[in-house]
PDB file of C-alpha atoms and ligand atoms in Angstrom:
ATOM      1  CA  MET A   1     128.231 -22.086  -8.516  1.00 82.00           C
ATOM      2  CA  TYR A   2     130.624 -20.499 -11.027  1.00 91.00           C
ATOM      3  CA  PRO A   3     133.208 -22.611 -12.873  1.00 94.00           C
ATOM      4  CA  SER A   4     136.880 -22.293 -11.972  1.00 95.00           C
ATOM      5  CA  ARG A   5     138.897 -19.911 -14.120  1.00 96.00           C
ATOM      6  CA  PHE A   6     139.688 -21.371 -17.554  1.00 97.00           C
ATOM      7  CA  ARG A   7     141.009 -20.298 -20.957  1.00 97.00           C
ATOM      8  CA  TYR A   8     138.473 -20.444 -23.803  1.00 98.00           C
ATOM      9  CA  GLU A   9     139.367 -20.885 -27.482  1.00 98.00           C
ATOM     10  CA  ALA A  10     137.011 -21.200 -30.467  1.00 98.00           C
ATOM     11  CA  PRO A  11     139.153 -22.344 -33.426  1.00 98.00           C
ATOM     12  CA  ARG A  12     137.878 -22.253 -37.006  1.00 98.00           C
ATOM     13  CA  SER A  13     139.513 -25.447 -38.260  1.00 98.00           C
ATOM     14  CA  LEU A  14     140.084 -28.991 -37.028  1.00 98.00           C
ATOM     15  CA  ASP A  15     143.867 -28.634 -37.356  1.00 98.00           C
ATOM     16  CA  GLU A  16     143.800 -25.505 -35.192  1.00 98.00           C
ATOM     17  CA  ALA A  17     141.604 -27.249 -32.598  1.00 98.00           C
ATOM     18  CA  ILE A  18     143.994 -30.222 -32.433  1.00 98.00           C
ATOM     19  CA  SER A  19     147.060 -28.026 -32.100  1.00 98.00           C
ATOM     20  CA  LEU A  20     145.378 -26.022 -29.289  1.00 98.00           C
ATOM     21  CA  LEU A  21     144.626 -29.287 -27.477  1.00 98.00           C
ATOM     22  CA  HIS A  22     148.166 -30.563 -28.135  1.00 96.00           C
ATOM     23  CA  ASP A  23     149.816 -27.426 -26.674  1.00 96.00           C
ATOM     24  CA  GLY A  24     147.149 -26.776 -24.049  1.00 93.00           C
ATOM     25  CA  GLY A  25     148.673 -28.174 -20.875  1.00 83.00           C
ATOM     26  CA  ASP A  26     147.622 -30.911 -18.510  1.00 84.00           C
ATOM     27  CA  TYR A  27     143.849 -30.582 -18.458  1.00 94.00           C
ATOM     28  CA  VAL A  28     142.135 -29.677 -21.722  1.00 97.00           C
ATOM     29  CA  LYS A  29     138.535 -30.292 -22.783  1.00 98.00           C
ATOM     30  CA  VAL A  30     136.640 -30.200 -26.071  1.00 98.00           C
ATOM     31  CA  LEU A  31     133.289 -28.372 -25.928  1.00 98.00           C
ATOM     32  CA  ALA A  32     130.550 -29.575 -28.330  1.00 98.00           C
ATOM     33  CA  GLY A  33     126.937 -29.111 -27.149  1.00 98.00           C
ATOM     34  CA  GLY A  34     128.071 -28.268 -23.620  1.00 98.00           C
ATOM     35  CA  GLN A  35     125.103 -30.100 -22.102  1.00 98.00           C
ATOM     36  CA  SER A  36     127.309 -32.337 -19.964  1.00 98.00           C
ATOM     37  CA  LEU A  37     130.583 -30.392 -19.729  1.00 98.00           C
ATOM     38  CA  VAL A  38     129.107 -27.041 -18.653  1.00 97.00           C
ATOM     39  CA  PRO A  39     127.053 -28.460 -15.735  1.00 97.00           C
ATOM     40  CA  LEU A  40     130.131 -30.402 -14.570  1.00 97.00           C
ATOM     41  CA  MET A  41     132.245 -27.228 -14.718  1.00 97.00           C
ATOM     42  CA  LYS A  42     129.623 -25.222 -12.837  1.00 96.00           C
ATOM     43  CA  LEU A  43     129.605 -27.869 -10.108  1.00 96.00           C
ATOM     44  CA  ARG A  44     133.439 -27.896 -10.237  1.00 95.00           C
ATOM     45  CA  PHE A  45     133.469 -31.630 -10.832  1.00 94.00           C
ATOM     46  CA  ALA A  46     135.489 -30.654 -13.917  1.00 95.00           C
ATOM     47  CA  SER A  47     137.949 -27.745 -13.856  1.00 96.00           C
ATOM     48  CA  PRO A  48     139.825 -27.771 -17.174  1.00 97.00           C
ATOM     49  CA  GLU A  49     142.557 -25.194 -17.774  1.00 96.00           C
ATOM     50  CA  LEU A  50     141.573 -24.881 -21.431  1.00 97.00           C
ATOM     51  CA  VAL A  51     138.220 -25.387 -23.180  1.00 98.00           C
ATOM     52  CA  VAL A  52     138.363 -25.779 -26.968  1.00 98.00           C
ATOM     53  CA  ASP A  53     134.940 -25.007 -28.426  1.00 98.00           C
ATOM     54  CA  ILE A  54     134.578 -26.853 -31.763  1.00 98.00           C
ATOM     55  CA  ASN A  55     131.272 -25.202 -32.764  1.00 98.00           C
ATOM     56  CA  ASN A  56     133.025 -22.924 -35.297  1.00 98.00           C
ATOM     57  CA  VAL A  57     134.803 -25.811 -37.021  1.00 98.00           C
ATOM     58  CA  PRO A  58     133.063 -26.272 -40.377  1.00 98.00           C
ATOM     59  CA  GLY A  59     131.928 -29.604 -41.813  1.00 97.00           C
ATOM     60  CA  LEU A  60     131.094 -31.485 -38.612  1.00 98.00           C
ATOM     61  CA  SER A  61     127.330 -30.976 -38.538  1.00 98.00           C
ATOM     62  CA  TYR A  62     125.895 -33.842 -40.567  1.00 98.00           C
ATOM     63  CA  HIS A  63     124.468 -37.316 -40.598  1.00 98.00           C
ATOM     64  CA  ARG A  64     124.487 -39.168 -43.883  1.00 98.00           C
ATOM     65  CA  ALA A  65     124.537 -42.597 -45.472  1.00 98.00           C
ATOM     66  CA  GLN A  66     127.561 -43.532 -47.582  1.00 97.00           C
ATOM     67  CA  SER A  67     127.326 -45.554 -50.786  1.00 97.00           C
ATOM     68  CA  ASP A  68     128.416 -48.694 -48.881  1.00 96.00           C
ATOM     69  CA  GLY A  69     125.349 -48.366 -46.625  1.00 96.00           C
ATOM     70  CA  SER A  70     127.205 -47.138 -43.523  1.00 98.00           C
ATOM     71  CA  LEU A  71     125.810 -44.186 -41.557  1.00 98.00           C
ATOM     72  CA  HIS A  72     128.157 -41.340 -40.528  1.00 98.00           C
ATOM     73  CA  ILE A  73     127.262 -38.885 -37.768  1.00 98.00           C
ATOM     74  CA  GLY A  74     129.447 -35.776 -37.467  1.00 98.00           C
ATOM     75  CA  ALA A  75     130.721 -34.383 -34.162  1.00 98.00           C
ATOM     76  CA  LEU A  76     128.292 -31.442 -34.289  1.00 98.00           C
ATOM     77  CA  CYS A  77     125.177 -33.390 -35.279  1.00 98.00           C
ATOM     78  CA  ARG A  78     122.656 -32.527 -32.531  1.00 98.00           C
ATOM     79  CA  HIS A  79     120.249 -34.961 -30.887  1.00 98.00           C
ATOM     80  CA  ALA A  80     117.366 -32.905 -32.382  1.00 98.00           C
ATOM     81  CA  GLU A  81     118.650 -33.406 -35.946  1.00 98.00           C
ATOM     82  CA  LEU A  82     118.601 -37.167 -35.369  1.00 98.00           C
ATOM     83  CA  GLU A  83     115.149 -36.993 -33.770  1.00 98.00           C
ATOM     84  CA  ARG A  84     113.763 -35.309 -36.918  1.00 98.00           C
ATOM     85  CA  SER A  85     115.716 -37.437 -39.390  1.00 98.00           C
ATOM     86  CA  GLY A  86     113.768 -39.188 -42.138  1.00 98.00           C
ATOM     87  CA  LEU A  87     116.885 -41.242 -42.906  1.00 98.00           C
ATOM     88  CA  LEU A  88     116.886 -42.723 -39.396  1.00 98.00           C
ATOM     89  CA  LYS A  89     113.144 -43.409 -39.486  1.00 97.00           C
ATOM     90  CA  THR A  90     113.493 -45.450 -42.667  1.00 97.00           C
ATOM     91  CA  THR A  91     116.854 -47.178 -42.118  1.00 97.00           C
ATOM     92  CA  GLN A  92     117.815 -47.168 -38.419  1.00 98.00           C
ATOM     93  CA  PRO A  93     114.946 -48.322 -36.153  1.00 98.00           C
ATOM     94  CA  THR A  94     117.086 -48.577 -32.997  1.00 98.00           C
ATOM     95  CA  MET A  95     118.408 -45.022 -33.394  1.00 98.00           C
ATOM     96  CA  ALA A  96     114.989 -43.639 -34.371  1.00 98.00           C
ATOM     97  CA  ALA A  97     113.482 -45.155 -31.207  1.00 98.00           C
ATOM     98  CA  ALA A  98     116.178 -43.673 -28.937  1.00 98.00           C
ATOM     99  CA  ALA A  99     116.467 -40.146 -30.360  1.00 98.00           C
ATOM    100  CA  PRO A 100     113.231 -38.701 -28.864  1.00 97.00           C
ATOM    101  CA  LEU A 101     114.040 -40.259 -25.461  1.00 97.00           C
ATOM    102  CA  ILE A 102     117.270 -38.302 -24.864  1.00 97.00           C
ATOM    103  CA  ALA A 103     116.690 -35.669 -22.161  1.00 96.00           C
ATOM    104  CA  ASP A 104     114.273 -32.852 -23.139  1.00 96.00           C
ATOM    105  CA  PRO A 105     113.885 -30.629 -26.230  1.00 96.00           C
ATOM    106  CA  ILE A 106     116.245 -27.923 -24.896  1.00 96.00           C
ATOM    107  CA  VAL A 107     119.081 -30.392 -24.301  1.00 97.00           C
ATOM    108  CA  ARG A 108     118.358 -32.124 -27.624  1.00 98.00           C
ATOM    109  CA  ASN A 109     118.744 -28.813 -29.484  1.00 98.00           C
ATOM    110  CA  ARG A 110     122.359 -28.403 -28.326  1.00 98.00           C
ATOM    111  CA  GLY A 111     123.699 -31.814 -27.268  1.00 98.00           C
ATOM    112  CA  THR A 112     125.412 -34.125 -29.743  1.00 98.00           C
ATOM    113  CA  LEU A 113     125.527 -37.879 -30.208  1.00 98.00           C
ATOM    114  CA  VAL A 114     129.330 -37.824 -30.422  1.00 98.00           C
ATOM    115  CA  GLY A 115     129.539 -35.712 -27.229  1.00 98.00           C
ATOM    116  CA  SER A 116     127.351 -38.242 -25.492  1.00 98.00           C
ATOM    117  CA  LEU A 117     129.662 -41.104 -26.543  1.00 98.00           C
ATOM    118  CA  CYS A 118     132.771 -39.171 -25.428  1.00 98.00           C
ATOM    119  CA  HIS A 119     131.189 -38.234 -22.100  1.00 98.00           C
ATOM    120  CA  ALA A 120     130.894 -41.984 -21.341  1.00 97.00           C
ATOM    121  CA  ASP A 121     128.109 -41.605 -18.797  1.00 97.00           C
ATOM    122  CA  PRO A 122     126.941 -45.143 -17.865  1.00 96.00           C
ATOM    123  CA  GLN A 123     123.405 -43.724 -18.165  1.00 96.00           C
ATOM    124  CA  GLY A 124     123.968 -42.218 -21.628  1.00 97.00           C
ATOM    125  CA  ASP A 125     121.476 -43.635 -24.105  1.00 98.00           C
ATOM    126  CA  TRP A 126     123.457 -43.294 -27.354  1.00 98.00           C
ATOM    127  CA  ALA A 127     126.359 -45.463 -26.170  1.00 98.00           C
ATOM    128  CA  SER A 128     124.030 -48.462 -25.838  1.00 98.00           C
ATOM    129  CA  VAL A 129     122.500 -47.813 -29.232  1.00 98.00           C
ATOM    130  CA  VAL A 130     125.859 -47.464 -31.005  1.00 98.00           C
ATOM    131  CA  LEU A 131     127.261 -50.508 -29.171  1.00 97.00           C
ATOM    132  CA  ALA A 132     124.254 -52.661 -30.116  1.00 98.00           C
ATOM    133  CA  LEU A 133     124.689 -51.607 -33.754  1.00 98.00           C
ATOM    134  CA  GLY A 134     128.406 -52.525 -33.754  1.00 97.00           C
ATOM    135  CA  GLY A 135     129.431 -48.904 -34.354  1.00 98.00           C
ATOM    136  CA  SER A 136     132.721 -47.087 -33.935  1.00 98.00           C
ATOM    137  CA  VAL A 137     134.140 -43.573 -33.654  1.00 98.00           C
ATOM    138  CA  ILE A 138     136.780 -41.868 -35.785  1.00 98.00           C
ATOM    139  CA  ALA A 139     139.278 -39.870 -33.723  1.00 98.00           C
ATOM    140  CA  GLN A 140     141.729 -37.338 -35.124  1.00 98.00           C
ATOM    141  CA  GLY A 141     144.738 -35.977 -33.243  1.00 97.00           C
ATOM    142  CA  SER A 142     148.308 -34.860 -33.786  1.00 96.00           C
ATOM    143  CA  GLY A 143     149.204 -38.511 -34.483  1.00 94.00           C
ATOM    144  CA  GLY A 144     146.658 -38.851 -37.316  1.00 97.00           C
ATOM    145  CA  ARG A 145     143.256 -40.538 -37.639  1.00 98.00           C
ATOM    146  CA  ARG A 146     142.123 -43.831 -36.141  1.00 98.00           C
ATOM    147  CA  ALA A 147     138.912 -45.837 -35.908  1.00 98.00           C
ATOM    148  CA  ILE A 148     137.950 -47.047 -32.435  1.00 98.00           C
ATOM    149  CA  PRO A 149     135.173 -49.666 -32.073  1.00 98.00           C
ATOM    150  CA  MET A 150     132.554 -48.573 -29.540  1.00 97.00           C
ATOM    151  CA  ALA A 151     133.170 -51.867 -27.715  1.00 96.00           C
ATOM    152  CA  GLY A 152     136.684 -50.643 -26.815  1.00 96.00           C
ATOM    153  CA  PHE A 153     136.087 -46.905 -26.558  1.00 98.00           C
ATOM    154  CA  VAL A 154     134.838 -46.554 -22.985  1.00 96.00           C
ATOM    155  CA  THR A 155     137.144 -47.675 -20.181  1.00 94.00           C
ATOM    156  CA  GLY A 156     134.938 -46.851 -17.181  1.00 94.00           C
ATOM    157  CA  PRO A 157     132.513 -44.255 -15.826  1.00 96.00           C
ATOM    158  CA  PHE A 158     133.200 -40.967 -17.682  1.00 96.00           C
ATOM    159  CA  GLU A 159     136.433 -42.358 -19.164  1.00 96.00           C
ATOM    160  CA  ASN A 160     137.417 -43.152 -22.723  1.00 97.00           C
ATOM    161  CA  VAL A 161     140.574 -44.088 -24.616  1.00 98.00           C
ATOM    162  CA  LEU A 162     141.072 -40.715 -26.347  1.00 97.00           C
ATOM    163  CA  ALA A 163     144.453 -38.987 -26.049  1.00 96.00           C
ATOM    164  CA  PRO A 164     144.177 -35.396 -24.722  1.00 95.00           C
ATOM    165  CA  ASP A 165     144.711 -33.952 -28.217  1.00 96.00           C
ATOM    166  CA  GLU A 166     142.238 -36.256 -30.004  1.00 97.00           C
ATOM    167  CA  ILE A 167     138.849 -35.098 -31.226  1.00 98.00           C
ATOM    168  CA  VAL A 168     136.160 -37.541 -32.321  1.00 98.00           C
ATOM    169  CA  VAL A 169     135.174 -36.264 -35.754  1.00 98.00           C
ATOM    170  CA  GLU A 170     132.360 -38.721 -36.382  1.00 98.00           C
ATOM    171  CA  ALA A 171     130.581 -41.881 -35.267  1.00 98.00           C
ATOM    172  CA  VAL A 172     130.053 -44.656 -37.812  1.00 98.00           C
ATOM    173  CA  ILE A 173     127.292 -47.262 -37.917  1.00 98.00           C
ATOM    174  CA  PRO A 174     128.245 -50.114 -40.265  1.00 98.00           C
ATOM    175  CA  ALA A 175     126.022 -51.218 -43.123  1.00 97.00           C
ATOM    176  CA  ALA A 176     123.556 -53.978 -42.322  1.00 96.00           C
ATOM    177  CA  SER A 177     123.952 -57.370 -44.009  1.00 93.00           C
ATOM    178  CA  GLY A 178     120.210 -58.001 -43.757  1.00 93.00           C
ATOM    179  CA  THR A 179     117.066 -56.031 -42.974  1.00 96.00           C
ATOM    180  CA  ARG A 180     117.303 -53.989 -39.809  1.00 97.00           C
ATOM    181  CA  ALA A 181     114.833 -54.279 -36.944  1.00 97.00           C
ATOM    182  CA  GLY A 182     115.096 -53.203 -33.340  1.00 97.00           C
ATOM    183  CA  GLY A 183     114.252 -50.596 -30.750  1.00 98.00           C
ATOM    184  CA  TYR A 184     115.257 -48.832 -27.562  1.00 98.00           C
ATOM    185  CA  LEU A 185     113.376 -49.188 -24.289  1.00 97.00           C
ATOM    186  CA  LYS A 186     114.055 -46.764 -21.455  1.00 97.00           C
ATOM    187  CA  LEU A 187     112.702 -46.777 -17.929  1.00 96.00           C
ATOM    188  CA  GLU A 188     112.781 -43.219 -16.530  1.00 90.00           C
ATOM    189  CA  ARG A 189     111.208 -41.778 -13.404  1.00 89.00           C
ATOM    190  CA  ARG A 190     109.866 -38.726 -15.269  1.00 87.00           C
ATOM    191  CA  VAL A 191     109.908 -37.807 -18.933  1.00 84.00           C
ATOM    192  CA  GLY A 192     113.298 -36.200 -19.697  1.00 84.00           C
ATOM    193  CA  ASP A 193     115.205 -37.978 -16.917  1.00 89.00           C
ATOM    194  CA  PHE A 194     118.270 -40.087 -17.405  1.00 93.00           C
ATOM    195  CA  ALA A 195     117.548 -43.809 -17.696  1.00 93.00           C
ATOM    196  CA  THR A 196     117.006 -45.834 -14.560  1.00 95.00           C
ATOM    197  CA  VAL A 197     117.712 -48.636 -16.999  1.00 96.00           C
ATOM    198  CA  GLY A 198     117.646 -48.904 -20.785  1.00 97.00           C
ATOM    199  CA  VAL A 199     118.088 -51.599 -23.395  1.00 97.00           C
ATOM    200  CA  ALA A 200     119.006 -51.241 -27.054  1.00 98.00           C
ATOM    201  CA  VAL A 201     118.268 -54.093 -29.440  1.00 98.00           C
ATOM    202  CA  ALA A 202     119.550 -54.117 -33.021  1.00 97.00           C
ATOM    203  CA  LEU A 203     118.619 -57.089 -35.198  1.00 97.00           C
ATOM    204  CA  GLU A 204     119.443 -57.938 -38.805  1.00 96.00           C
ATOM    205  CA  THR A 205     117.228 -60.483 -40.494  1.00 96.00           C
ATOM    206  CA  SER A 206     117.440 -62.329 -43.793  1.00 95.00           C
ATOM    207  CA  GLY A 207     115.240 -65.080 -45.190  1.00 94.00           C
ATOM    208  CA  GLY A 208     113.181 -65.184 -42.002  1.00 92.00           C
ATOM    209  CA  LYS A 209     116.258 -65.701 -39.811  1.00 94.00           C
ATOM    210  CA  VAL A 210     118.075 -63.385 -37.427  1.00 94.00           C
ATOM    211  CA  ILE A 211     121.632 -63.125 -38.785  1.00 94.00           C
ATOM    212  CA  ARG A 212     122.929 -60.580 -36.270  1.00 95.00           C
ATOM    213  CA  ALA A 213     121.644 -59.547 -32.846  1.00 95.00           C
ATOM    214  CA  GLY A 214     123.182 -56.674 -30.894  1.00 96.00           C
ATOM    215  CA  ILE A 215     122.003 -55.956 -27.350  1.00 97.00           C
ATOM    216  CA  ALA A 216     123.372 -53.298 -24.982  1.00 97.00           C
ATOM    217  CA  LEU A 217     122.283 -52.085 -21.558  1.00 97.00           C
ATOM    218  CA  THR A 218     122.162 -48.551 -20.132  1.00 97.00           C
ATOM    219  CA  GLY A 219     122.542 -47.674 -16.459  1.00 95.00           C
ATOM    220  CA  VAL A 220     123.189 -51.107 -14.999  1.00 93.00           C
ATOM    221  CA  GLY A 221     126.967 -50.946 -14.517  1.00 91.00           C
ATOM    222  CA  GLY A 222     129.996 -48.669 -14.451  1.00 91.00           C
ATOM    223  CA  SER A 223     129.742 -48.314 -18.218  1.00 91.00           C
ATOM    224  CA  THR A 224     127.427 -49.360 -21.013  1.00 91.00           C
ATOM    225  CA  ILE A 225     127.227 -53.145 -21.072  1.00 92.00           C
ATOM    226  CA  GLY A 226     127.184 -55.115 -24.303  1.00 92.00           C
ATOM    227  CA  ALA A 227     125.470 -58.491 -24.212  1.00 88.00           C
ATOM    228  CA  PRO A 228     127.432 -60.602 -26.721  1.00 77.00           C
ATOM    229  CA  ARG A 229     126.567 -64.215 -27.442  1.00 68.00           C
ATOM    230  CA  ARG A 230     128.025 -66.649 -24.939  1.00 64.00           C
ATOM    231  CA  ARG A 231     128.297 -70.391 -25.435  1.00 61.00           C
ATOM    232  CA  ARG A 232     126.682 -72.532 -22.780  1.00 64.00           C
ATOM    233  CA  PRO A 233     129.350 -74.362 -20.753  1.00 62.00           C
TER     234      PRO A 233
HETATM  235  C1  FAD B   1     119.037 -31.883 -17.944  1.00 54.01           C
HETATM  236  C2  FAD B   1     119.799 -32.899 -18.756  1.00 54.01           C
HETATM  237  C3  FAD B   1     119.207 -34.120 -19.024  1.00 54.01           C
HETATM  238  C4  FAD B   1     119.908 -35.073 -19.764  1.00 54.01           C
HETATM  239  N1  FAD B   1     119.309 -36.269 -20.024  1.00 54.01           N
HETATM  240  C5  FAD B   1     119.949 -37.188 -20.780  1.00 54.01           C
HETATM  241  C6  FAD B   1     119.326 -38.420 -21.106  1.00 54.01           C
HETATM  242  O1  FAD B   1     118.198 -38.695 -20.732  1.00 54.01           O
HETATM  243  N2  FAD B   1     120.062 -39.319 -21.841  1.00 54.01           N
HETATM  244  C7  FAD B   1     121.315 -39.051 -22.284  1.00 54.01           C
HETATM  245  O2  FAD B   1     121.910 -39.898 -22.953  1.00 54.01           O
HETATM  246  N3  FAD B   1     121.921 -37.879 -22.023  1.00 54.01           N
HETATM  247  C8  FAD B   1     121.259 -36.948 -21.289  1.00 54.01           C
HETATM  248  N4  FAD B   1     121.892 -35.739 -21.027  1.00 54.01           N
HETATM  249  C9  FAD B   1     123.249 -35.496 -21.552  1.00 54.01           C
HETATM  250  C10 FAD B   1     123.146 -34.916 -22.967  1.00 54.01           C
HETATM  251  O3  FAD B   1     122.712 -35.929 -23.844  1.00 54.01           O
HETATM  252  C11 FAD B   1     124.490 -34.366 -23.502  1.00 54.01           C
HETATM  253  O4  FAD B   1     124.171 -33.634 -24.654  1.00 54.01           O
HETATM  254  C12 FAD B   1     125.535 -35.356 -23.912  1.00 54.01           C
HETATM  255  O5  FAD B   1     125.824 -36.254 -22.869  1.00 54.01           O
HETATM  256  C13 FAD B   1     126.868 -34.683 -24.230  1.00 54.01           C
HETATM  257  O6  FAD B   1     126.841 -34.098 -25.484  1.00 54.01           O
HETATM  258  P1  FAD B   1     127.364 -32.618 -25.692  1.00 54.01           P
HETATM  259  O7  FAD B   1     127.514 -32.394 -27.136  1.00 54.01           O
HETATM  260  O8  FAD B   1     126.479 -31.696 -24.933  1.00 54.01           O
HETATM  261  O9  FAD B   1     128.841 -32.699 -25.054  1.00 54.01           O
HETATM  262  P2  FAD B   1     129.658 -31.679 -24.150  1.00 54.01           P
HETATM  263  O10 FAD B   1     128.924 -31.376 -22.890  1.00 54.01           O
HETATM  264  O11 FAD B   1     130.136 -30.535 -24.955  1.00 54.01           O
HETATM  265  O12 FAD B   1     130.917 -32.633 -23.814  1.00 54.01           O
HETATM  266  C14 FAD B   1     130.773 -33.776 -22.997  1.00 54.01           C
HETATM  267  C15 FAD B   1     132.130 -34.463 -22.859  1.00 54.01           C
HETATM  268  O13 FAD B   1     132.517 -35.050 -24.096  1.00 54.01           O
HETATM  269  C16 FAD B   1     133.727 -34.442 -24.591  1.00 54.01           C
HETATM  270  N5  FAD B   1     133.536 -34.251 -26.031  1.00 54.01           N
HETATM  271  C17 FAD B   1     132.419 -33.744 -26.636  1.00 54.01           C
HETATM  272  N6  FAD B   1     132.560 -33.803 -27.964  1.00 54.01           N
HETATM  273  C18 FAD B   1     133.771 -34.338 -28.205  1.00 54.01           C
HETATM  274  C19 FAD B   1     134.489 -34.666 -29.389  1.00 54.01           C
HETATM  275  N7  FAD B   1     133.966 -34.456 -30.614  1.00 54.01           N
HETATM  276  N8  FAD B   1     135.709 -35.228 -29.283  1.00 54.01           N
HETATM  277  C20 FAD B   1     136.255 -35.453 -28.053  1.00 54.01           C
HETATM  278  N9  FAD B   1     135.632 -35.181 -26.894  1.00 54.01           N
HETATM  279  C21 FAD B   1     134.399 -34.626 -26.967  1.00 54.01           C
HETATM  280  C22 FAD B   1     133.881 -33.146 -23.802  1.00 54.01           C
HETATM  281  O14 FAD B   1     135.243 -32.751 -23.691  1.00 54.01           O
HETATM  282  C23 FAD B   1     133.271 -33.514 -22.476  1.00 54.01           C
HETATM  283  O15 FAD B   1     134.206 -34.222 -21.688  1.00 54.01           O
HETATM  284  C24 FAD B   1     121.222 -34.769 -20.270  1.00 54.01           C
HETATM  285  C25 FAD B   1     121.797 -33.533 -20.007  1.00 54.01           C
HETATM  286  C26 FAD B   1     121.099 -32.602 -19.259  1.00 54.01           C
HETATM  287  C27 FAD B   1     121.742 -31.253 -18.996  1.00 54.01           C
END
């Protein structure tokens, strides 16, 4: 099926992208890797009036550690870049375990971690990983910049708290207080499928003790489910 008619813009700066979204009418969409949005448009589950392609916006294609130990992943950092990353292999075991399990190599070459978080698919793998690690996203819109913890970002299946003119510029994984350990387990019917169920575990240890444990579940509810500590009654 062909998508409904839509206007396409490919701005060359973040400010231009935000102002296009701001002035763009009732139903506007950001396009990053297009690996979720384009299939939805072809099926006419999504019929935006305006698509703002951010692939020409410079400075969004990165993942890097800051001096404080936090990890920053830009809006155009592809799954494949994370799969190949030496930085993740040495410092982020939960992310390194998940990266090769996202879809297939073709999707990983185009799709982005930030796009996956924004898409808010209950079966998206990165949302569980970022939630388990206590991460957040940085959104920029006509009202300025704000940090949104992953725990409060998704409001339901395929829904998030972004305003129509906000773009997520990066995801942030906070520095660890101890030594990181962890992994991502995914049950899939065939290699490359979405998760039937997945679980992300992110531990920080110090002096032989676990000082932080983050657990999040993929594909078992209307959105990614965090498993915070609960006191016994
Ligand atoms: C065959 C196939 C198999 C797949 N298998 C898996 C899998 O096993 N696990 C998995 O997790 N995912 C899977 N996916 C989804 C894939 O990971 C997508 O790449 C990802 O969900 C979306 O990233 P994207 O960059 O392609 O986003 P897009 O498709 O460009 O956008 C998705 C949504 O997010 C919004 N968006 C994107 N970027 C931003 C931004 N910076 N700011 C604000 N809004 C934004 C868009 O407006 C849109 O609503 C699969 C996809 C396909 C086609």
